[in-house]
Amino acid sequence: QVQLVESGGGLVQPGGSLRLSCAVSGSIFSIYTMGWYRQAPGKQRELVARISSGGTTTYADSVKGRFTISRDNAKNTVYLQMNSVKPEDTAVYYCNAALRPLGFTQSEVVNGYWGQGTQVTVSS
């Protein structure tokens, strides 16, 4: 019933910029924390950035100062602005959301909602 769809991935040159979007839809009462993770070939999935419902942000050290996470609650969408990208940023980027599904109680927050991923390739 709940789905997350990422978009905005693609090929970008080192030093360039890219903006990822993730739209959440379905039977949702409210969305709490939203975040971006990435997984490079042969590597574990890692947290890139996340943002709480109150606007508190967290970034991986590797992207701090270069990436910015934001959200538009009216559109149920989270964004990842990627600036000054590096080849090591190449990975599949996944959107994640912690939310309260419609019909669940206030104490029932589900963390494990994921999008299908969008490929980001940084290369000249």
The first five atom37 places (N, CA, C, CB, O) and aatype in JSON, in Angstrom:
{
  "aatype": [5, 19, 5, 10, 19, 6, 15, 7, 7, 7, 10, 19, 5, 14, 7, 7, 15, 10, 1, 10, 15, 4, 0, 19, 15, 7, 15, 9, 13, 15, 9, 18, 16, 12, 7, 17, 18, 1, 5, 0, 14, 7, 11, 5, 1, 6, 10, 19, 0, 1, 9, 15, 15, 7, 7, 16, 16, 16, 18, 0, 3, 15, 19, 11, 7, 1, 13, 16, 9, 15, 1, 3, 2, 0, 11, 2, 16, 19, 18, 10, 5, 12, 2, 15, 19, 11, 14, 6, 3, 16, 0, 19, 18, 18, 4, 2, 0, 0, 10, 1, 14, 10, 7, 13, 16, 5, 15, 6, 19, 19, 2, 7, 18, 17, 7, 5, 7, 16, 5, 19, 16, 19, 15, 15],
  "atom_mask": [
    [1, 1, 1, 1, 1],
    [1, 1, 1, 1, 1],
    [1, 1, 1, 1, 1],
    [1, 1, 1, 1, 1],
    [1, 1, 1, 1, 1],
    [1, 1, 1, 1, 1],
    [1, 1, 1, 1, 1],
    [1, 1, 1, 0, 1],
    [1, 1, 1, 0, 1],
    [1, 1, 1, 0, 1],
    [1, 1, 1, 1, 1],
    [1, 1, 1, 1, 1],
    [1, 1, 1, 1, 1],
    [1, 1, 1, 1, 1],
    [1, 1, 1, 0, 1],
    [1, 1, 1, 0, 1],
    [1, 1, 1, 1, 1],
    [1, 1, 1, 1, 1],
    [1, 1, 1, 1, 1],
    [1, 1, 1, 1, 1],
    [1, 1, 1, 1, 1],
    [1, 1, 1, 1, 1],
    [1, 1, 1, 1, 1],
    [1, 1, 1, 1, 1],
    [1, 1, 1, 1, 1],
    [1, 1, 1, 0, 1],
    [1, 1, 1, 1, 1],
    [1, 1, 1, 1, 1],
    [1, 1, 1, 1, 1],
    [1, 1, 1, 1, 1],
    [1, 1, 1, 1, 1],
    [1, 1, 1, 1, 1],
    [1, 1, 1, 1, 1],
    [1, 1, 1, 1, 1],
    [1, 1, 1, 0, 1],
    [1, 1, 1, 1, 1],
    [1, 1, 1, 1, 1],
    [1, 1, 1, 1, 1],
    [1, 1, 1, 1, 1],
    [1, 1, 1, 1, 1],
    [1, 1, 1, 1, 1],
    [1, 1, 1, 0, 1],
    [1, 1, 1, 1, 1],
    [1, 1, 1, 1, 1],
    [1, 1, 1, 1, 1],
    [1, 1, 1, 1, 1],
    [1, 1, 1, 1, 1],
    [1, 1, 1, 1, 1],
    [1, 1, 1, 1, 1],
    [1, 1, 1, 1, 1],
    [1, 1, 1, 1, 1],
    [1, 1, 1, 1, 1],
    [1, 1, 1, 1, 1],
    [1, 1, 1, 0, 1],
    [1, 1, 1, 0, 1],
    [1, 1, 1, 1, 1],
    [1, 1, 1, 1, 1],
    [1, 1, 1, 1, 1],
    [1, 1, 1, 1, 1],
    [1, 1, 1, 1, 1],
    [1, 1, 1, 1, 1],
    [1, 1, 1, 1, 1],
    [1, 1, 1, 1, 1],
    [1, 1, 1, 1, 1],
    [1, 1, 1, 0, 1],
    [1, 1, 1, 1, 1],
    [1, 1, 1, 1, 1],
    [1, 1, 1, 1, 1],
    [1, 1, 1, 1, 1],
    [1, 1, 1, 1, 1],
    [1, 1, 1, 1, 1],
    [1, 1, 1, 1, 1],
    [1, 1, 1, 1, 1],
    [1, 1, 1, 1, 1],
    [1, 1, 1, 1, 1],
    [1, 1, 1, 1, 1],
    [1, 1, 1, 1, 1],
    [1, 1, 1, 1, 1],
    [1, 1, 1, 1, 1],
    [1, 1, 1, 1, 1],
    [1, 1, 1, 1, 1],
    [1, 1, 1, 1, 1],
    [1, 1, 1, 1, 1],
    [1, 1, 1, 1, 1],
    [1, 1, 1, 1, 1],
    [1, 1, 1, 1, 1],
    [1, 1, 1, 1, 1],
    [1, 1, 1, 1, 1],
    [1, 1, 1, 1, 1],
    [1, 1, 1, 1, 1],
    [1, 1, 1, 1, 1],
    [1, 1, 1, 1, 1],
    [1, 1, 1, 1, 1],
    [1, 1, 1, 1, 1],
    [1, 1, 1, 1, 1],
    [1, 1, 1, 1, 1],
    [1, 1, 1, 1, 1],
    [1, 1, 1, 1, 1],
    [1, 1, 1, 1, 1],
    [1, 1, 1, 1, 1],
    [1, 1, 1, 1, 1],
    [1, 1, 1, 1, 1],
    [1, 1, 1, 0, 1],
    [1, 1, 1, 1, 1],
    [1, 1, 1, 1, 1],
    [1, 1, 1, 1, 1],
    [1, 1, 1, 1, 1],
    [1, 1, 1, 1, 1],
    [1, 1, 1, 1, 1],
    [1, 1, 1, 1, 1],
    [1, 1, 1, 1, 1],
    [1, 1, 1, 0, 1],
    [1, 1, 1, 1, 1],
    [1, 1, 1, 1, 1],
    [1, 1, 1, 0, 1],
    [1, 1, 1, 1, 1],
    [1, 1, 1, 0, 1],
    [1, 1, 1, 1, 1],
    [1, 1, 1, 1, 1],
    [1, 1, 1, 1, 1],
    [1, 1, 1, 1, 1],
    [1, 1, 1, 1, 1],
    [1, 1, 1, 1, 1],
    [1, 1, 1, 1, 1]
  ],
  "atom_positions": [
    [[0.82, -1.21, 0.0], [0.0, 0.0, 0.0], [0.85, 1.26, 0.0], [-0.93, 0.01, 1.21], [0.47, 2.28, -0.59]],
    [[2.0, 1.2, 0.65], [2.91, 2.33, 0.71], [4.03, 2.11, -0.3], [3.49, 2.52, 2.14], [4.6, 1.02, -0.38]],
    [[4.33, 3.14, -1.05], [5.41, 3.04, -2.01], [6.25, 4.3, -2.04], [4.86, 2.75, -3.39], [5.76, 5.41, -1.83]],
    [[7.53, 4.11, -2.31], [8.47, 5.2, -2.43], [9.11, 5.1, -3.81], [9.55, 5.16, -1.3], [9.61, 4.04, -4.19]],
    [[9.09, 6.18, -4.55], [9.62, 6.19, -5.9], [10.68, 7.27, -6.04], [8.51, 6.41, -6.92], [10.4, 8.45, -5.88]],
    [[11.91, 6.83, -6.33], [13.02, 7.76, -6.51], [13.12, 8.21, -7.96], [14.33, 7.13, -6.06], [12.7, 7.5, -8.88]],
    [[13.69, 9.38, -8.16], [13.93, 9.89, -9.49], [15.07, 10.9, -9.43], [12.65, 10.54, -10.08], [15.44, 11.37, -8.36]],
    [[15.62, 11.21, -10.58], [16.66, 12.22, -10.66], [18.07, 11.69, -10.84], [0.0, 0.0, 0.0], [19.01, 12.47, -11.01]],
    [[18.23, 10.39, -10.79], [19.55, 9.83, -10.97], [20.01, 9.93, -12.4], [0.0, 0.0, 0.0], [19.24, 10.25, -13.31]],
    [[21.29, 9.65, -12.6], [21.84, 9.7, -13.94], [23.34, 9.88, -13.93], [0.0, 0.0, 0.0], [24.0, 9.68, -12.91]],
    [[23.86, 10.26, -15.07], [25.3, 10.47, -15.22], [25.63, 11.94, -15.01], [25.77, 10.01, -16.61], [24.98, 12.83, -15.56]],
    [[26.64, 12.19, -14.21], [27.06, 13.55, -13.93], [28.58, 13.61, -13.85], [26.42, 14.07, -12.61], [29.22, 12.65, -13.42]],
    [[29.15, 14.71, -14.27], [30.6, 14.87, -14.23], [31.1, 15.19, -12.83], [31.03, 15.97, -15.2], [30.37, 15.78, -12.03]],
    [[32.32, 14.8, -12.52], [32.89, 15.17, -11.22], [32.82, 16.68, -11.03], [34.34, 14.68, -11.1], [33.13, 17.45, -11.94]],
    [[32.42, 17.09, -9.84], [32.28, 18.5, -9.56], [30.91, 19.06, -9.91], [0.0, 0.0, 0.0], [30.59, 20.2, -9.56]],
    [[30.11, 18.27, -10.58], [28.79, 18.7, -10.98], [27.76, 18.52, -9.89], [0.0, 0.0, 0.0], [28.09, 18.2, -8.75]],
    [[26.51, 18.73, -10.26], [25.41, 18.65, -9.3], [24.29, 17.77, -9.82], [24.88, 20.03, -8.98], [24.1, 17.6, -11.03]],
    [[23.55, 17.22, -8.89], [22.42, 16.36, -9.2], [21.41, 16.49, -8.07], [22.87, 14.88, -9.4], [21.78, 16.66, -6.91]],
    [[20.15, 16.4, -8.42], [19.1, 16.47, -7.4], [18.21, 15.24, -7.48], [18.26, 17.75, -7.58], [17.58, 14.98, -8.5]],
    [[18.16, 14.5, -6.4], [17.33, 13.32, -6.32], [16.02, 13.64, -5.62], [18.06, 12.19, -5.59], [15.99, 14.48, -4.71]],
    [[14.96, 12.99, -6.03], [13.66, 13.17, -5.42], [13.08, 11.81, -5.06], [12.71, 13.94, -6.36], [13.35, 10.81, -5.71]],
    [[12.28, 11.8, -4.02], [11.6, 10.58, -3.6], [10.19, 10.94, -3.16], [12.38, 9.87, -2.47], [10.01, 11.66, -2.18]],
    [[9.22, 10.44, -3.87], [7.83, 10.7, -3.55], [7.22, 9.5, -2.84], [7.03, 11.02, -4.83], [7.35, 8.36, -3.29]],
    [[6.57, 9.77, -1.73], [5.94, 8.72, -0.93], [4.44, 8.78, -1.13], [6.3, 8.87, 0.56], [3.84, 9.85, -1.08]],
    [[3.84, 7.64, -1.36], [2.39, 7.6, -1.55], [1.83, 6.34, -0.9], [2.04, 7.64, -3.05], [2.56, 5.42, -0.55]],
    [[0.5, 6.33, -0.75], [-0.15, 5.18, -0.17], [-1.01, 5.54, 1.03], [0.0, 0.0, 0.0], [-1.3, 6.71, 1.28]],
    [[-1.4, 4.52, 1.77], [-2.24, 4.71, 2.95], [-1.37, 5.09, 4.14], [-3.05, 3.43, 3.25], [-0.98, 4.24, 4.94]],
    [[-1.09, 6.37, 4.24], [-0.19, 6.9, 5.26], [-0.89, 7.91, 6.14], [1.03, 7.53, 4.61], [-1.6, 8.8, 5.66]],
    [[-0.69, 7.78, 7.42], [-1.22, 8.76, 8.35], [-0.25, 9.92, 8.5], [-1.51, 8.12, 9.72], [-0.64, 11.09, 8.45]],
    [[1.02, 9.6, 8.69], [2.04, 10.63, 8.82], [3.41, 10.04, 8.52], [2.01, 11.26, 10.22], [3.64, 8.85, 8.71]],
    [[4.31, 10.9, 8.06], [5.67, 10.49, 7.77], [6.6, 11.13, 8.79], [6.08, 10.9, 6.32], [6.51, 12.32, 9.06]],
    [[7.48, 10.33, 9.35], [8.41, 10.83, 10.35], [9.76, 11.09, 9.7], [8.54, 9.83, 11.53], [9.9, 12.04, 8.93]],
    [[10.73, 10.28, 9.99], [12.05, 10.47, 9.42], [12.13, 9.96, 7.99], [13.09, 9.78, 10.28], [11.59, 8.9, 7.66]],
    [[12.8, 10.72, 7.13], [13.02, 10.32, 5.75], [14.53, 10.4, 5.49], [12.22, 11.23, 4.75], [15.22, 11.25, 6.05]],
    [[15.01, 9.51, 4.66], [16.44, 9.52, 4.43], [16.86, 8.93, 3.1], [0.0, 0.0, 0.0], [16.06, 8.36, 2.36]],
    [[18.14, 9.1, 2.83], [18.76, 8.56, 1.63], [19.91, 7.64, 2.01], [19.24, 9.69, 0.71], [20.74, 7.98, 2.85]],
    [[19.94, 6.5, 1.38], [21.02, 5.54, 1.54], [21.6, 5.25, 0.17], [20.52, 4.23, 2.24], [20.95, 5.53, -0.85]],
    [[22.79, 4.71, 0.13], [23.38, 4.35, -1.15], [24.16, 3.05, -1.02], [24.28, 5.47, -1.66], [24.64, 2.69, 0.05]],
    [[24.28, 2.37, -2.13], [25.02, 1.13, -2.17], [25.81, 1.04, -3.46], [24.07, -0.07, -2.03], [25.25, 1.02, -4.56]],
    [[27.12, 0.98, -3.32], [28.01, 0.82, -4.45], [28.25, -0.67, -4.68], [29.35, 1.57, -4.21], [28.07, -1.47, -3.76]],
    [[28.65, -1.06, -5.88], [28.9, -2.48, -6.17], [29.89, -3.09, -5.19], [29.42, -2.65, -7.59], [30.97, -2.54, -4.98]],
    [[29.52, -4.21, -4.6], [30.4, -4.89, -3.66], [30.48, -4.26, -2.29], [0.0, 0.0, 0.0], [31.27, -4.69, -1.45]],
    [[29.69, -3.24, -2.06], [29.72, -2.54, -0.78], [28.38, -2.67, -0.05], [30.05, -1.06, -1.0], [27.36, -3.01, -0.64]],
    [[28.42, -2.42, 1.24], [27.21, -2.43, 2.04], [26.43, -1.14, 1.83], [27.54, -2.62, 3.53], [26.99, -0.1, 1.49]],
    [[25.14, -1.23, 2.03], [24.32, -0.04, 1.96], [24.65, 0.87, 3.14], [22.82, -0.4, 1.93], [24.74, 0.41, 4.28]],
    [[24.83, 2.15, 2.87], [25.19, 3.08, 3.91], [24.27, 4.3, 3.93], [26.62, 3.52, 3.74], [23.7, 4.68, 2.91]],
    [[24.15, 4.88, 5.09], [23.35, 6.08, 5.24], [24.08, 7.26, 4.61], [23.04, 6.36, 6.71], [25.28, 7.45, 4.84]],
    [[23.37, 8.03, 3.83], [23.91, 9.24, 3.23], [23.43, 10.45, 4.02], [23.5, 9.36, 1.75], [24.23, 11.28, 4.45]],
    [[22.13, 10.54, 4.21], [21.54, 11.65, 4.95], [20.13, 11.3, 5.37], [21.55, 12.93, 4.12], [19.47, 10.47, 4.74]],
    [[19.67, 11.91, 6.43], [18.29, 11.74, 6.85], [17.79, 13.03, 7.48], [18.17, 10.57, 7.84], [18.57, 13.86, 7.94]],
    [[16.48, 13.17, 7.48], [15.86, 14.37, 8.03], [14.61, 13.97, 8.8], [15.53, 15.38, 6.93], [13.79, 13.2, 8.31]],
    [[14.47, 14.51, 9.99], [13.33, 14.19, 10.83], [12.15, 15.07, 10.46], [13.68, 14.37, 12.31], [12.27, 16.01, 9.67]],
    [[11.01, 14.77, 11.05], [9.82, 15.57, 10.8], [10.0, 16.99, 11.32], [8.6, 14.93, 11.46], [9.36, 17.92, 10.83]],
    [[10.88, 17.16, 12.3], [11.17, 18.47, 12.85], [12.26, 19.22, 12.11], [0.0, 0.0, 0.0], [12.58, 20.36, 12.47]],
    [[12.83, 18.61, 11.09], [13.85, 19.27, 10.3], [15.28, 19.01, 10.7], [0.0, 0.0, 0.0], [16.2, 19.57, 10.11]],
    [[15.49, 18.16, 11.69], [16.84, 17.83, 12.12], [17.49, 16.93, 11.08], [16.83, 17.14, 13.5], [16.91, 15.93, 10.66]],
    [[18.69, 17.28, 10.66], [19.38, 16.54, 9.62], [20.62, 15.83, 10.13], [19.75, 17.46, 8.48], [21.26, 16.27, 11.09]],
    [[20.95, 14.75, 9.47], [22.14, 13.98, 9.77], [22.8, 13.61, 8.45], [21.81, 12.71, 10.61], [22.11, 13.22, 7.5]],
    [[24.12, 13.75, 8.38], [24.85, 13.43, 7.16], [26.02, 12.52, 7.43], [25.33, 14.7, 6.49], [26.63, 12.56, 8.5]],
    [[26.32, 11.7, 6.46], [27.53, 10.91, 6.53], [28.71, 11.87, 6.38], [27.56, 9.8, 5.44], [28.62, 12.87, 5.67]],
    [[29.81, 11.56, 7.05], [30.98, 12.43, 6.97], [31.47, 12.62, 5.53], [32.1, 11.87, 7.82], [32.0, 13.67, 5.18]],
    [[31.3, 11.61, 4.72], [31.78, 11.65, 3.35], [31.03, 12.63, 2.46], [31.7, 10.29, 2.76], [31.53, 13.02, 1.4]],
    [[29.84, 13.04, 2.88], [29.04, 13.95, 2.05], [28.78, 15.28, 2.73], [27.73, 13.3, 1.69], [28.19, 16.18, 2.14]],
    [[29.2, 15.4, 3.96], [28.97, 16.63, 4.71], [29.57, 17.84, 3.99], [29.57, 16.51, 6.12], [30.72, 17.82, 3.57]],
    [[28.76, 18.87, 3.85], [29.21, 20.07, 3.17], [28.97, 20.06, 1.68], [0.0, 0.0, 0.0], [29.09, 21.09, 1.02]],
    [[28.64, 18.9, 1.14], [28.4, 18.78, -0.3], [26.95, 18.45, -0.63], [29.3, 17.71, -0.88], [26.41, 18.95, -1.61]],
    [[26.33, 17.63, 0.2], [24.95, 17.23, -0.03], [24.02, 17.92, 0.95], [24.8, 15.7, 0.09], [24.41, 18.25, 2.07]],
    [[22.8, 18.14, 0.52], [21.79, 18.74, 1.38], [20.48, 17.97, 1.24], [21.59, 20.22, 1.04], [19.97, 17.78, 0.13]],
    [[19.94, 17.54, 2.35], [18.66, 16.85, 2.34], [17.56, 17.82, 2.76], [18.68, 15.6, 3.27], [17.77, 18.66, 3.64]],
    [[16.42, 17.71, 2.13], [15.29, 18.56, 2.46], [14.01, 17.79, 2.19], [15.32, 19.88, 1.64], [14.03, 16.72, 1.58]],
    [[12.89, 18.33, 2.64], [11.62, 17.66, 2.42], [10.5, 18.67, 2.2], [11.28, 16.76, 3.59], [10.54, 19.79, 2.71]],
    [[9.53, 18.25, 1.44], [8.34, 19.03, 1.19], [7.17, 18.19, 1.69], [8.19, 19.4, -0.34], [6.72, 17.27, 1.01]],
    [[6.7, 18.51, 2.87], [5.65, 17.71, 3.49], [4.33, 17.76, 2.71], [5.42, 18.18, 4.9], [3.56, 16.8, 2.73]],
    [[4.07, 18.87, 2.05], [2.85, 18.99, 1.27], [2.83, 18.01, 0.1], [2.69, 20.4, 0.76], [1.76, 17.59, -0.35]],
    [[4.01, 17.66, -0.38], [4.13, 16.74, -1.51], [4.58, 15.35, -1.1], [5.09, 17.3, -2.53], [4.74, 14.46, -1.94]],
    [[4.79, 15.15, 0.2], [5.3, 13.88, 0.72], [6.56, 13.46, -0.04], [4.23, 12.78, 0.61], [6.71, 12.31, -0.45]],
    [[7.44, 14.42, -0.19], [8.64, 14.2, -0.98], [9.9, 14.63, -0.23], [8.54, 14.95, -2.3], [9.9, 15.65, 0.45]],
    [[10.94, 13.85, -0.38], [12.24, 14.18, 0.19], [13.23, 14.35, -0.96], [12.72, 13.09, 1.2], [13.14, 13.65, -1.97]],
    [[14.16, 15.27, -0.8], [15.12, 15.57, -1.84], [16.55, 15.41, -1.33], [14.91, 16.98, -2.37], [16.81, 15.49, -0.13]],
    [[17.44, 15.17, -2.25], [18.85, 15.15, -1.93], [19.56, 15.97, -2.99], [19.41, 13.69, -1.86], [19.68, 15.54, -4.14]],
    [[20.02, 17.14, -2.61], [20.79, 17.99, -3.51], [22.25, 17.59, -3.39], [20.58, 19.5, -3.19], [22.85, 17.7, -2.32]],
    [[22.81, 17.13, -4.48], [24.18, 16.65, -4.5], [25.04, 17.64, -5.28], [24.26, 15.25, -5.12], [24.89, 17.8, -6.49]],
    [[25.95, 18.29, -4.58], [26.85, 19.24, -5.19], [28.29, 18.74, -5.08], [26.71, 20.62, -4.55], [28.62, 17.93, -4.22]],
    [[29.13, 19.25, -5.96], [30.55, 18.88, -5.95], [30.73, 17.37, -5.87], [31.27, 19.55, -4.78], [31.51, 16.87, -5.06]],
    [[30.01, 16.67, -6.71], [30.04, 15.21, -6.65], [31.41, 14.66, -7.05], [28.96, 14.63, -7.56], [32.15, 15.26, -7.82]],
    [[31.7, 13.5, -6.5], [32.96, 12.82, -6.73], [32.7, 11.43, -7.3], [33.78, 12.73, -5.43], [31.6, 10.9, -7.13]],
    [[33.68, 10.84, -7.96], [33.49, 9.48, -8.49], [33.07, 8.48, -7.42], [34.77, 9.0, -9.15], [32.32, 7.55, -7.7]],
    [[33.55, 8.66, -6.2], [33.19, 7.76, -5.13], [31.74, 7.89, -4.67], [34.09, 7.99, -3.96], [31.27, 7.1, -3.86]],
    [[31.03, 8.88, -5.2], [29.6, 9.01, -4.93], [28.77, 8.08, -5.81], [29.16, 10.46, -5.13], [27.57, 7.94, -5.6]],
    [[29.41, 7.45, -6.77], [28.72, 6.54, -7.67], [28.12, 5.38, -6.88], [29.68, 6.02, -8.74], [28.82, 4.67, -6.16]],
    [[26.81, 5.19, -7.03], [26.1, 4.15, -6.31], [24.63, 4.18, -6.7], [26.27, 4.32, -4.79], [24.18, 5.09, -7.4]],
    [[23.91, 3.19, -6.24], [22.46, 3.22, -6.34], [21.96, 3.89, -5.07], [21.85, 1.77, -6.53], [22.31, 3.47, -3.97]],
    [[21.17, 4.91, -5.24], [20.66, 5.65, -4.1], [19.22, 5.23, -3.79], [20.73, 7.16, -4.37], [18.37, 5.19, -4.68]],
    [[18.99, 4.92, -2.53], [17.68, 4.45, -2.09], [17.04, 5.42, -1.11], [17.81, 3.08, -1.45], [17.7, 5.98, -0.23]],
    [[15.77, 5.61, -1.28], [14.99, 6.44, -0.37], [14.41, 5.56, 0.73], [13.87, 7.18, -1.13], [14.0, 4.43, 0.49]],
    [[14.39, 6.09, 1.93], [13.85, 5.38, 3.08], [12.91, 6.28, 3.86], [14.99, 4.87, 3.99], [13.1, 7.5, 3.91]],
    [[11.9, 5.69, 4.46], [10.97, 6.47, 5.26], [10.5, 5.7, 6.48], [9.78, 6.88, 4.43], [10.23, 4.5, 6.41]],
    [[10.41, 6.4, 7.58], [9.8, 5.88, 8.8], [8.45, 6.58, 8.89], [10.7, 6.13, 10.09], [8.39, 7.81, 8.94]],
    [[7.4, 5.82, 8.92], [6.08, 6.42, 8.88], [5.06, 5.63, 9.67], [5.63, 6.56, 7.46], [5.29, 4.49, 10.06]],
    [[3.93, 6.27, 9.88], [2.8, 5.64, 10.54], [1.76, 5.33, 9.48], [2.22, 6.55, 11.67], [1.13, 6.24, 8.95]],
    [[1.57, 4.06, 9.17], [0.57, 3.69, 8.17], [-0.84, 4.03, 8.66], [0.66, 2.2, 7.84], [-1.09, 4.06, 9.86]],
    [[-1.72, 4.28, 7.74], [-3.1, 4.56, 8.08], [-3.7, 3.38, 8.81], [-3.92, 4.89, 6.82], [-3.58, 2.24, 8.36]],
    [[-4.34, 3.64, 9.93], [-4.93, 2.58, 10.72], [-4.06, 2.1, 11.87], [0.0, 0.0, 0.0], [-4.54, 1.38, 12.74]],
    [[-2.81, 2.49, 11.88], [-1.9, 2.13, 12.96], [-2.03, 3.13, 14.1], [-0.44, 2.06, 12.45], [-2.46, 4.26, 13.9]],
    [[-1.66, 2.69, 15.29], [-1.7, 3.58, 16.44], [-0.51, 4.52, 16.42], [-1.74, 2.77, 17.75], [0.41, 4.35, 15.62]],
    [[-0.52, 5.5, 17.31], [0.56, 6.48, 17.38], [1.9, 5.84, 17.71], [0.23, 7.52, 18.41], [2.94, 6.35, 17.31]],
    [[1.87, 4.75, 18.43], [3.1, 4.08, 18.81], [3.65, 3.15, 17.74], [2.89, 3.32, 20.08], [4.75, 2.62, 17.88]],
    [[2.89, 2.94, 16.68], [3.29, 2.01, 15.63], [3.91, 2.74, 14.45], [2.09, 1.17, 15.18], [3.21, 3.15, 13.52]],
    [[5.22, 2.9, 14.5], [5.97, 3.54, 13.43], [6.77, 2.47, 12.7], [6.91, 4.66, 13.99], [7.52, 1.71, 13.32]],
    [[6.62, 2.42, 11.4], [7.33, 1.45, 10.59], [8.51, 2.13, 9.91], [6.39, 0.81, 9.55], [8.35, 3.11, 9.18]],
    [[9.7, 1.6, 10.15], [10.92, 2.2, 9.62], [11.36, 1.66, 8.26], [12.03, 2.0, 10.59], [12.06, 2.34, 7.52]],
    [[10.95, 0.46, 7.94], [11.49, -0.23, 6.79], [10.83, -0.06, 5.44], [0.0, 0.0, 0.0], [10.62, -1.05, 4.74]],
    [[10.49, 1.15, 5.05], [9.96, 1.4, 3.73], [11.06, 1.91, 2.83], [8.79, 2.4, 3.78], [11.76, 2.87, 3.17]],
    [[11.22, 1.26, 1.68], [12.29, 1.58, 0.75], [11.8, 1.77, -0.67], [13.33, 0.51, 0.78], [10.82, 1.15, -1.09]],
    [[12.49, 2.62, -1.39], [12.23, 2.77, -2.81], [13.04, 1.74, -3.57], [0.0, 0.0, 0.0], [13.79, 0.97, -2.98]],
    [[12.88, 1.72, -4.88], [13.59, 0.74, -5.71], [15.01, 1.17, -6.05], [12.82, 0.52, -6.98], [15.82, 0.35, -6.5]],
    [[15.33, 2.41, -5.83], [16.67, 2.9, -6.08], [16.82, 3.62, -7.4], [0.0, 0.0, 0.0], [16.11, 3.34, -8.36]],
    [[17.75, 4.55, -7.44], [18.06, 5.26, -8.66], [19.58, 5.35, -8.8], [17.41, 6.68, -8.66], [20.29, 5.68, -7.85]],
    [[20.07, 5.04, -9.98], [21.51, 4.99, -10.21], [22.1, 6.38, -10.39], [21.82, 4.13, -11.43], [21.59, 7.19, -11.16]],
    [[23.19, 6.63, -9.68], [23.96, 7.85, -9.84], [25.37, 7.46, -10.23], [23.94, 8.72, -8.52], [26.04, 6.71, -9.51]],
    [[25.82, 7.95, -11.36], [27.16, 7.66, -11.84], [27.92, 8.96, -12.03], [27.12, 6.86, -13.15], [27.5, 9.83, -12.78]],
    [[29.03, 9.08, -11.34], [29.88, 10.27, -11.45], [31.12, 9.9, -12.25], [30.26, 10.83, -10.03], [31.98, 9.15, -11.78]],
    [[31.2, 10.43, -13.43], [32.31, 10.11, -14.32], [32.46, 11.19, -15.37], [32.1, 8.74, -14.98], [31.49, 11.83, -15.78]],
    [[33.7, 11.4, -15.8], [33.97, 12.35, -16.86], [33.96, 11.68, -18.22], [35.3, 13.03, -16.63], [34.17, 12.34, -19.23]]
  ]
}
